[in-house]
Amino acid sequence: MTATAIQTTPPPRRRLETLLPYLLLAPALITLLVLLGYPALSVLTTSFRELGRGELVRGEVVWTGFDNYLEVIGDSEFWLITLRTVLFTAACVVLTIGIALLLALLMRQLTSGVRLFLQVALLLAWAMPQLSATTVFQWIFDQNYGILNKTLVAIGLDGFERYSWFTTGLSTMAIIATLIVWQAVPFVAMTLYAAVVSIPQDQYESAGLDGASSWQTFRNVTLPPLAPMLALVTFMSILWDFKVFAQVWAFREGGPSGGSTTMPVLQYVEGIARGNFGLAAAISVLMVIVLMAISAQYLRLLLRAQGSER
Amino acid sequence: MRPRKATRTWLSVLAIAIGVVYLFPVYWMVSSSVKPANQITSLAYDLVPLGFTLDHYLTVLTESDFLIYLRNSVIVTVTAVALAVLSGLFAALALSRFRFRGRKGFVLMVLIVQMAPFEALLIPMFLFMRDTNLLDTLPSLILVYWVITLPFTLWTLRNFVNGIPIDLEEAAMVDGCGRFQAFWKVTFPLLGPGLVACSVFAFITAWNEFLYALVLMPSGNGQTLPIFLQSFTSVFGVNWGATMATSTLFMLPVVAFFVIVQRNLVSGVTAGAVKG
């Protein structure tokens, strides 16, 4: 292409050239603005309004300042639910990352046949839709005919005949956590394994020659290259586990007597079931604040990593 | 560092045990779905089906509304994924093949949006759909699933397009192709795997989604399969055989898709978050 050729390009074409990227961007941008940007603003404004079913039908706009927030944080039940959600998230994340890391390290030591078997097993658990997994767990823990109670009776623990696993909030939460961890481990394990595999073998050999213990080898050879990936999967796990609604709701709808109610469930019950939209919006905002608070550390790490790569 | 042989054997045994534990719920779901009904409601201890029957599947397909829910799920999921992949691909091309004002800002926005807890928008989303008369209609779920799957799809496709050198397109343009033709003939065919991977991840997300399906379909019309499954187990006196059959049917397409993208599985999920 010569310079003269460029000068003879007709202007309308050039205008299209400058417009083209914006035209390409438009569908995605408009969708994000209308269905994400607007609701994000709307959740804030709604949280400062008195908005129940009555106001909704009458089309009234009643601004009440921080009343919704004061009402929510003035309720001791809310703090209990917040604490429960944070502890539940922490337990799920720690177990997920811990087990996944052990599995990733284990996979490195296996012969290819055994490793393939383990990976296929993990993959199937990962592929299982959340609701399919939830119904199977309900069936396994079923009071009358569940295989778990049958097994416990079969090995001589007769007390577990027709034992109900859902009489307390704590055991209900524990079973839900088991389900969450069981489904979350495969992805994390595979991700970490991909990182473990890329560590050069000779580093291990030189560590072996230096007479390093297996713990020292793990600390000095395995952990450093894994660290960024560990931070990432921890962060992702916090995000996922904190927001879990389907499994919690499907098990006991937050019961028994509110014993497995978490923040996402509270938001649903307050807003959709009871029709207190203003209050529920305040809960949503507080939920995001809590989530940001517990993941801020990782968020900083990630954004720094992103920034350095660009 | 190679462990000694005895240790290796132990590790293999351990790995197989973990694999068996992992497979158990999947096995239990499928095997319960073909067990005779009287075995399901017996107190005898058994880990294998004592017969093979497709009765539970027949029950689900003929005596329940499964097919209606399935239709809703398929319509919503397929439409939302198509919209997300199309709009995501356009945006990915804009970000990766053009330099324009506001580009960096948009990239940052997508990054942040990817991490946004979408569940926290439940209330305004419900009110929005109510105000636009979309409650209880499939388009409400299509719109929500479109925007849920869009950020990840956009980001991943952008990485894929970035991975295809622009030189190829430029070479084609020197040979007399227009900009669009060059993309269509050169880059698009190479994007195949990326488009498939994105579509599958978006599909699985939408296929599984529960909260919005519950909230945006208050009268029960247009609800999707996850809601159907939950309603199965929340009523008293559950038909476990039929429930397991439904769960198995619900899992089939996901497994099929997992097999298709298994290569990109791990890199696919983290690509959006790791690669800047």
XYZ file of N, CA and C in Angstrom, chain A residues 44-223:
540
model
N -29.427 -0.139 45.251
C -29.033 0.907 46.197
C -30.217 1.823 46.516
N -30.864 2.331 45.464
C -31.974 3.265 45.709
C -33.118 2.572 46.453
N -33.420 1.326 46.063
C -34.503 0.605 46.723
C -34.215 0.423 48.211
N -32.930 0.254 48.541
C -32.594 -0.009 49.943
C -32.856 1.213 50.830
N -33.024 2.396 50.234
C -33.328 3.598 51.014
C -34.816 3.947 50.966
N -35.637 2.988 50.468
C -37.067 3.255 50.359
C -37.868 2.302 51.221
N -39.037 2.808 51.637
C -40.020 1.919 52.234
C -40.779 1.312 51.060
N -40.534 0.044 50.764
C -41.182 -0.547 49.597
C -41.675 -1.953 49.934
N -42.964 -2.014 50.238
C -43.608 -3.307 50.465
C -44.593 -3.552 49.340
N -45.442 -4.560 49.500
C -46.402 -4.862 48.434
C -47.397 -3.707 48.250
N -47.756 -3.071 49.361
C -48.714 -1.968 49.287
C -48.190 -0.814 48.448
N -46.969 -0.346 48.796
C -46.362 0.755 48.050
C -46.188 0.368 46.579
N -45.874 -0.892 46.358
C -45.629 -1.349 44.993
C -46.909 -1.229 44.157
N -48.022 -1.676 44.731
C -49.292 -1.639 44.008
C -49.734 -0.191 43.789
N -49.574 0.642 44.855
C -50.012 2.039 44.746
C -49.029 2.886 43.955
N -47.841 2.337 43.691
C -46.838 3.089 42.942
C -46.257 4.246 43.739
N -46.247 4.126 45.071
C -45.710 5.198 45.921
C -44.191 5.107 46.012
N -43.566 6.268 46.113
C -42.128 6.281 46.389
C -41.928 6.948 47.749
N -41.563 6.156 48.741
C -41.371 6.679 50.097
C -39.905 6.541 50.472
N -39.213 7.683 50.610
C -37.802 7.631 50.986
C -37.682 7.593 52.502
N -36.901 6.661 53.005
C -36.797 6.545 54.465
C -35.352 6.580 54.938
N -34.449 7.044 54.091
C -33.051 7.138 54.521
C -32.496 5.785 54.926
N -31.835 5.758 56.077
C -31.160 4.527 56.494
C -32.043 3.610 57.335
N -33.348 3.881 57.358
C -34.232 3.089 58.227
C -34.127 1.583 57.993
N -34.108 1.181 56.701
C -34.018 -0.252 56.401
C -32.746 -0.859 56.994
N -31.642 -0.127 56.816
C -30.358 -0.634 57.309
C -30.385 -0.757 58.831
N -30.932 0.289 59.476
C -30.986 0.271 60.940
C -31.846 -0.892 61.424
N -32.945 -1.114 60.712
C -33.820 -2.216 61.113
C -33.108 -3.567 60.965
N -32.379 -3.715 59.855
C -31.690 -4.994 59.617
C -30.586 -5.216 60.644
N -29.707 -4.199 60.813
C -28.566 -4.444 61.713
C -28.970 -4.362 63.181
N -30.184 -3.894 63.446
C -30.665 -3.883 64.822
C -31.227 -5.230 65.248
N -31.326 -6.130 64.296
C -31.912 -7.438 64.572
C -30.804 -8.452 64.842
N -30.834 -9.050 66.033
C -29.749 -9.980 66.390
C -29.754 -11.197 65.457
N -30.937 -11.543 64.968
C -31.059 -12.665 64.035
C -30.176 -12.455 62.799
N -30.130 -11.192 62.344
C -29.328 -10.879 61.159
C -27.857 -11.176 61.400
N -27.377 -10.821 62.600
C -25.953 -11.055 62.897
C -25.656 -12.547 62.990
N -26.613 -13.269 63.536
C -26.446 -14.725 63.617
C -26.345 -15.314 62.203
N -27.235 -14.854 61.323
C -27.249 -15.369 59.948
C -25.957 -14.980 59.221
N -25.488 -13.734 59.449
C -24.235 -13.279 58.836
C -23.070 -14.144 59.308
N -23.007 -14.351 60.628
C -21.931 -15.176 61.179
C -21.998 -16.589 60.603
N -23.208 -17.131 60.536
C -23.393 -18.480 60.001
C -22.902 -18.560 58.556
N -23.236 -17.544 57.772
C -22.842 -17.528 56.349
C -21.321 -17.464 56.215
N -20.696 -16.599 57.035
C -19.246 -16.443 56.952
C -18.542 -17.739 57.385
N -19.016 -18.328 58.482
C -18.406 -19.578 58.949
C -18.606 -20.703 57.939
N -19.808 -20.766 57.389
C -20.115 -21.784 56.381
C -19.188 -21.622 55.170
N -19.044 -20.368 54.718
C -18.153 -20.093 53.588
C -16.722 -20.501 53.926
N -16.262 -20.089 55.108
C -14.888 -20.395 55.519
C -14.660 -21.908 55.557
N -15.612 -22.632 56.147
C -15.461 -24.084 56.250
C -15.401 -24.712 54.853
N -16.314 -24.303 53.982
C -16.344 -24.854 52.624
C -15.041 -24.556 51.881
N -14.576 -23.306 51.986
C -13.389 -22.903 51.227
C -12.152 -23.631 51.745
N -11.967 -23.657 53.073
C -10.781 -24.304 53.643
C -10.746 -25.785 53.263
N -11.907 -26.450 53.416
C -11.964 -27.873 53.074
C -11.712 -28.088 51.582
N -12.350 -27.256 50.750
C -12.192 -27.408 49.296
C -10.729 -27.261 48.893
N -10.106 -26.164 49.330
C -8.730 -25.897 48.920
C -7.795 -26.964 49.495
N -8.001 -27.318 50.758
C -7.134 -28.310 51.400
C -7.174 -29.656 50.690
N -8.399 -30.164 50.501
C -8.551 -31.474 49.859
C -8.052 -31.416 48.416
N -8.383 -30.330 47.723
C -7.985 -30.210 46.312
C -6.462 -30.177 46.181
N -5.795 -29.480 47.092
C -4.337 -29.398 47.037
C -3.716 -30.782 47.274
N -4.253 -31.486 48.261
C -3.746 -32.841 48.528
C -3.961 -33.737 47.310
N -5.140 -33.624 46.676
C -5.414 -34.455 45.498
C -4.483 -34.098 44.345
N -4.224 -32.796 44.183
C -3.333 -32.370 43.094
C -1.932 -32.940 43.301
N -1.451 -32.913 44.546
C -0.120 -33.448 44.843
C -0.116 -34.966 44.702
N -1.243 -35.583 45.094
C -1.357 -37.036 44.966
C -1.307 -37.454 43.500
N -2.018 -36.698 42.655
C -2.091 -37.064 41.232
C -0.715 -37.089 40.573
N 0.187 -36.231 41.077
C 1.521 -36.172 40.482
C 2.272 -37.492 40.693
N 1.919 -38.202 41.765
C 2.677 -39.403 42.129
C 2.095 -40.682 41.546
N 0.967 -40.563 40.814
C 0.268 -41.782 40.405
C 0.709 -42.270 39.035
N 0.515 -43.567 38.808
C 0.701 -44.091 37.459
C -0.472 -43.598 36.612
N -0.264 -43.538 35.302
C -1.233 -42.842 34.460
C -2.622 -43.483 34.505
N -2.686 -44.816 34.645
C -3.988 -45.480 34.681
C -4.801 -45.057 35.891
N -4.182 -45.101 37.064
C -4.874 -44.735 38.302
C -5.255 -43.256 38.268
N -4.346 -42.445 37.732
C -4.619 -41.014 37.672
C -5.844 -40.740 36.789
N -5.914 -41.447 35.667
C -7.046 -41.262 34.761
C -8.354 -41.630 35.462
N -8.333 -42.745 36.204
C -9.530 -43.173 36.929
C -9.980 -42.087 37.907
N -9.023 -41.558 38.659
C -9.347 -40.524 39.632
C -9.886 -39.272 38.942
N -9.269 -38.912 37.833
C -9.706 -37.699 37.131
C -11.104 -37.863 36.541
N -11.394 -39.051 36.019
C -12.738 -39.294 35.476
C -13.773 -39.204 36.598
N -13.432 -39.778 37.767
C -14.338 -39.714 38.914
C -14.596 -38.267 39.312
N -13.534 -37.484 39.368
C -13.667 -36.065 39.727
C -14.507 -35.326 38.692
N -14.251 -35.643 37.435
C -14.940 -34.960 36.343
C -16.451 -35.216 36.392
N -16.830 -36.455 36.701
C -18.254 -36.785 36.754
C -18.945 -36.030 37.888
N -18.259 -35.935 39.024
C -18.837 -35.198 40.152
C -18.984 -33.722 39.803
N -17.999 -33.232 39.078
C -18.012 -31.825 38.664
C -19.141 -31.573 37.661
N -19.359 -32.545 36.772
C -20.362 -32.370 35.724
C -21.785 -32.502 36.248
N -21.928 -33.074 37.433
C -23.266 -33.297 37.955
C -23.948 -31.954 38.241
N -25.119 -31.727 37.654
C -25.801 -30.463 37.947
C -26.093 -30.338 39.447
N -26.058 -29.088 39.932
C -26.237 -28.872 41.374
C -27.505 -29.518 41.914
N -28.594 -29.389 41.164
C -29.851 -29.921 41.675
C -29.891 -31.449 41.636
N -29.220 -32.053 40.639
C -29.114 -33.511 40.615
C -28.335 -33.965 41.846
N -27.227 -33.300 42.102
C -26.392 -33.669 43.244
C -27.168 -33.495 44.547
N -27.948 -32.424 44.620
C -28.710 -32.171 45.845
C -29.731 -33.279 46.089
N -30.446 -33.671 45.037
C -31.458 -34.719 45.240
C -30.801 -36.045 45.634
N -29.640 -36.356 45.047
C -28.961 -37.605 45.407
C -28.530 -37.571 46.871
N -27.994 -36.432 47.307
C -27.591 -36.332 48.712
C -28.800 -36.461 49.634
N -29.926 -35.899 49.232
C -31.133 -36.043 50.045
C -31.552 -37.510 50.130
N -31.376 -38.204 49.041
C -31.739 -39.626 48.983
C -30.768 -40.457 49.828
N -29.471 -40.120 49.763
C -28.484 -40.843 50.569
C -28.752 -40.632 52.064
N -29.144 -39.421 52.432
C -29.370 -39.090 53.841
C -30.820 -39.289 54.267
N -31.618 -39.893 53.387
C -33.033 -40.085 53.695
C -33.217 -40.849 55.009
N -34.201 -40.371 55.791
C -34.407 -40.916 57.134
C -34.746 -42.405 57.118
N -35.659 -42.815 56.252
C -36.161 -44.191 56.291
C -35.348 -45.159 55.442
N -35.085 -44.790 54.201
C -34.479 -45.751 53.273
C -33.117 -45.295 52.759
N -32.570 -44.238 53.342
C -31.279 -43.724 52.873
C -30.166 -44.730 53.106
N -29.236 -44.781 52.142
C -28.173 -45.782 52.225
C -27.240 -45.505 53.396
N -27.139 -44.257 53.826
C -26.234 -43.948 54.933
C -26.726 -44.589 56.231
N -27.995 -44.373 56.574
C -28.533 -44.989 57.782
C -28.486 -46.515 57.698
N -28.818 -47.040 56.516
C -28.764 -48.503 56.332
C -27.355 -49.025 56.595
N -26.360 -48.276 56.068
C -24.967 -48.707 56.241
C -24.574 -48.678 57.714
N -24.946 -47.587 58.402
C -24.590 -47.461 59.813
C -25.233 -48.574 60.635
N -26.483 -48.932 60.299
C -27.153 -50.024 60.996
C -26.439 -51.339 60.676
N -26.051 -51.489 59.400
C -25.410 -52.734 58.975
C -24.089 -52.984 59.698
N -23.381 -51.896 60.047
C -22.109 -52.124 60.762
C -22.322 -52.117 62.280
N -23.586 -52.190 62.688
C -23.862 -52.415 64.104
C -24.305 -51.206 64.900
N -24.445 -50.051 64.260
C -24.892 -48.858 64.989
C -26.412 -48.751 64.884
N -27.108 -49.546 65.687
C -28.560 -49.632 65.552
C -29.276 -48.317 65.826
N -28.618 -47.416 66.537
C -29.235 -46.140 66.866
C -29.576 -45.311 65.638
N -28.961 -45.649 64.513
C -29.176 -44.836 63.311
C -30.344 -45.314 62.458
N -31.083 -46.304 62.966
C -32.259 -46.718 62.205
C -33.283 -45.581 62.233
N -33.708 -45.154 61.058
C -34.647 -44.034 60.906
C -34.164 -42.770 61.613
N -32.842 -42.596 61.637
C -32.277 -41.394 62.259
C -32.460 -40.208 61.310
N -32.920 -39.086 61.826
C -33.081 -37.913 60.968
C -31.857 -37.012 61.052
N -31.258 -36.740 59.909
C -30.040 -35.923 59.863
C -30.361 -34.441 59.811
N -31.624 -34.100 59.775
C -31.981 -32.698 59.551
C -32.740 -32.086 60.713
N -32.484 -32.598 61.928
C -33.212 -32.060 63.079
C -32.560 -30.790 63.605
N -31.263 -30.608 63.377
C -30.627 -29.373 63.838
C -30.062 -28.609 62.638
N -29.950 -27.295 62.836
C -29.378 -26.449 61.787
C -27.941 -26.850 61.497
N -27.211 -27.198 62.575
C -25.790 -27.485 62.417
C -25.560 -28.710 61.531
N -26.297 -29.803 61.795
C -26.068 -31.000 60.980
C -26.571 -30.775 59.554
N -27.644 -29.997 59.408
C -28.118 -29.663 58.064
C -27.044 -28.897 57.298
N -26.444 -27.888 57.964
C -25.377 -27.105 57.337
C -24.179 -27.995 57.002
N -23.875 -28.931 57.897
C -22.724 -29.807 57.668
C -22.941 -30.659 56.414
N -24.175 -31.154 56.245
C -24.467 -31.981 55.069
C -24.419 -31.130 53.793
N -24.952 -29.910 53.876
C -24.889 -29.024 52.712
C -23.427 -28.706 52.380
N -22.619 -28.466 53.406
C -21.199 -28.175 53.188
C -20.501 -29.364 52.529
N -20.847 -30.582 52.982
C -20.272 -31.786 52.366
C -20.573 -31.817 50.877
N -21.828 -31.532 50.553
C -22.242 -31.518 49.152
C -21.477 -30.461 48.356
N -21.378 -29.258 48.930
C -20.696 -28.159 48.232
C -19.229 -28.531 47.988
N -18.564 -29.023 49.026
C -17.135 -29.352 48.919
C -16.936 -30.476 47.906
N -17.795 -31.488 47.980
C -17.694 -32.618 47.054
C -17.770 -32.138 45.600
N -18.619 -31.145 45.355
C -18.751 -30.657 43.978
C -17.707 -29.629 43.593
N -17.130 -28.948 44.606
C -16.189 -27.863 44.306
C -14.760 -28.359 44.149
N -14.421 -29.451 44.832
C -13.044 -29.941 44.809
C -12.535 -30.265 43.401
N -13.321 -30.952 42.541
C -12.753 -31.356 41.250
C -12.130 -30.227 40.447
N -12.862 -29.141 40.284
C -12.327 -28.030 39.492
C -11.030 -27.494 40.099
N -11.046 -27.285 41.410
C -9.859 -26.735 42.074
C -8.690 -27.718 41.975
N -8.981 -29.000 42.177
C -7.920 -30.006 42.113
C -7.291 -30.061 40.724
N -8.130 -30.037 39.698
C -7.614 -30.093 38.319
C -6.786 -28.849 38.000
N -7.275 -27.704 38.455
C -6.563 -26.452 38.216
C -5.196 -26.474 38.888
N -5.175 -26.892 40.156
C -3.906 -26.940 40.881
C -2.987 -28.002 40.284
N -3.589 -29.113 39.847
C -2.759 -30.157 39.240
C -2.063 -29.636 37.981
N -2.798 -28.869 37.186
C -2.187 -28.282 35.983
C -0.988 -27.428 36.364
N -1.082 -26.738 37.494
C 0.036 -25.902 37.945
C 1.172 -26.764 38.494
N 0.812 -27.841 39.204
C 1.836 -28.735 39.784
C 2.654 -29.391 38.681
N 1.984 -29.793 37.617
C 2.656 -30.491 36.525
C 3.713 -29.609 35.865
N 3.454 -28.300 35.871
C 4.378 -27.419 35.157
C 5.638 -27.088 35.969
N 5.720 -27.598 37.202
C 6.953 -27.377 37.982
C 8.033 -28.334 37.462
N 9.190 -27.789 37.068
C 10.231 -28.640 36.482
C 10.703 -29.726 37.453
N 10.864 -30.923 36.908
C 11.258 -32.083 37.702
C 12.639 -31.898 38.351
N 13.540 -31.171 37.645
C 14.924 -31.092 38.156
C 15.001 -30.311 39.471
N 14.009 -29.437 39.691
C 13.987 -28.724 40.975
C 13.800 -29.708 42.129
N 12.954 -30.718 41.884
C 12.749 -31.729 42.914
C 14.007 -32.566 43.109
N 14.651 -32.849 41.983
C 15.867 -33.663 42.070
C 16.945 -32.943 42.856
N 17.117 -31.638 42.587
C 18.163 -30.917 43.321
C 17.773 -30.774 44.794
N 16.482 -30.641 45.075
C 16.045 -30.582 46.474
C 16.352 -31.906 47.158
N 16.152 -33.013 46.417
C 16.456 -34.333 46.953
C 17.945 -34.494 47.239
N 18.784 -33.969 46.339
C 20.239 -34.055 46.525
C 20.674 -33.235 47.732
N 19.997 -32.102 47.949
C 20.348 -31.269 49.104
C 19.861 -31.875 50.408
N 19.155 -33.000 50.320
C 18.690 -33.667 51.527
C 17.521 -32.946 52.192
N 16.703 -32.266 51.390
C 15.566 -31.556 51.975
C 14.478 -32.550 52.381
N 13.821 -32.268 53.506
C 12.712 -33.126 53.915
C 11.541 -32.874 52.972
N 10.559 -33.774 53.011
C 9.445 -33.595 52.076
C 8.677 -32.309 52.379
N 8.610 -31.935 53.676
C 7.946 -30.677 54.026
C 8.703 -29.490 53.455
N 10.047 -29.525 53.595
C 10.871 -28.433 53.051
C 10.723 -28.356 51.531
N 10.710 -29.519 50.900
C 10.539 -29.554 49.452
C 9.220 -28.899 49.061
N 8.166 -29.246 49.806
C 6.847 -28.663 49.515
C 6.891 -27.154 49.704
N 7.490 -26.716 50.823
C 7.553 -25.277 51.130
C 8.340 -24.503 50.077
N 9.487 -25.062 49.663
C 10.419 -24.279 48.844
C 10.302 -24.527 47.342
N 9.802 -25.713 46.972
C 9.747 -26.021 45.542
C 8.317 -25.964 45.012
N 7.390 -26.615 45.724
C 6.027 -26.736 45.208
C 5.212 -25.469 45.428
N 5.284 -24.936 46.642
C 4.379 -23.848 47.013
C 4.575 -22.541 46.234
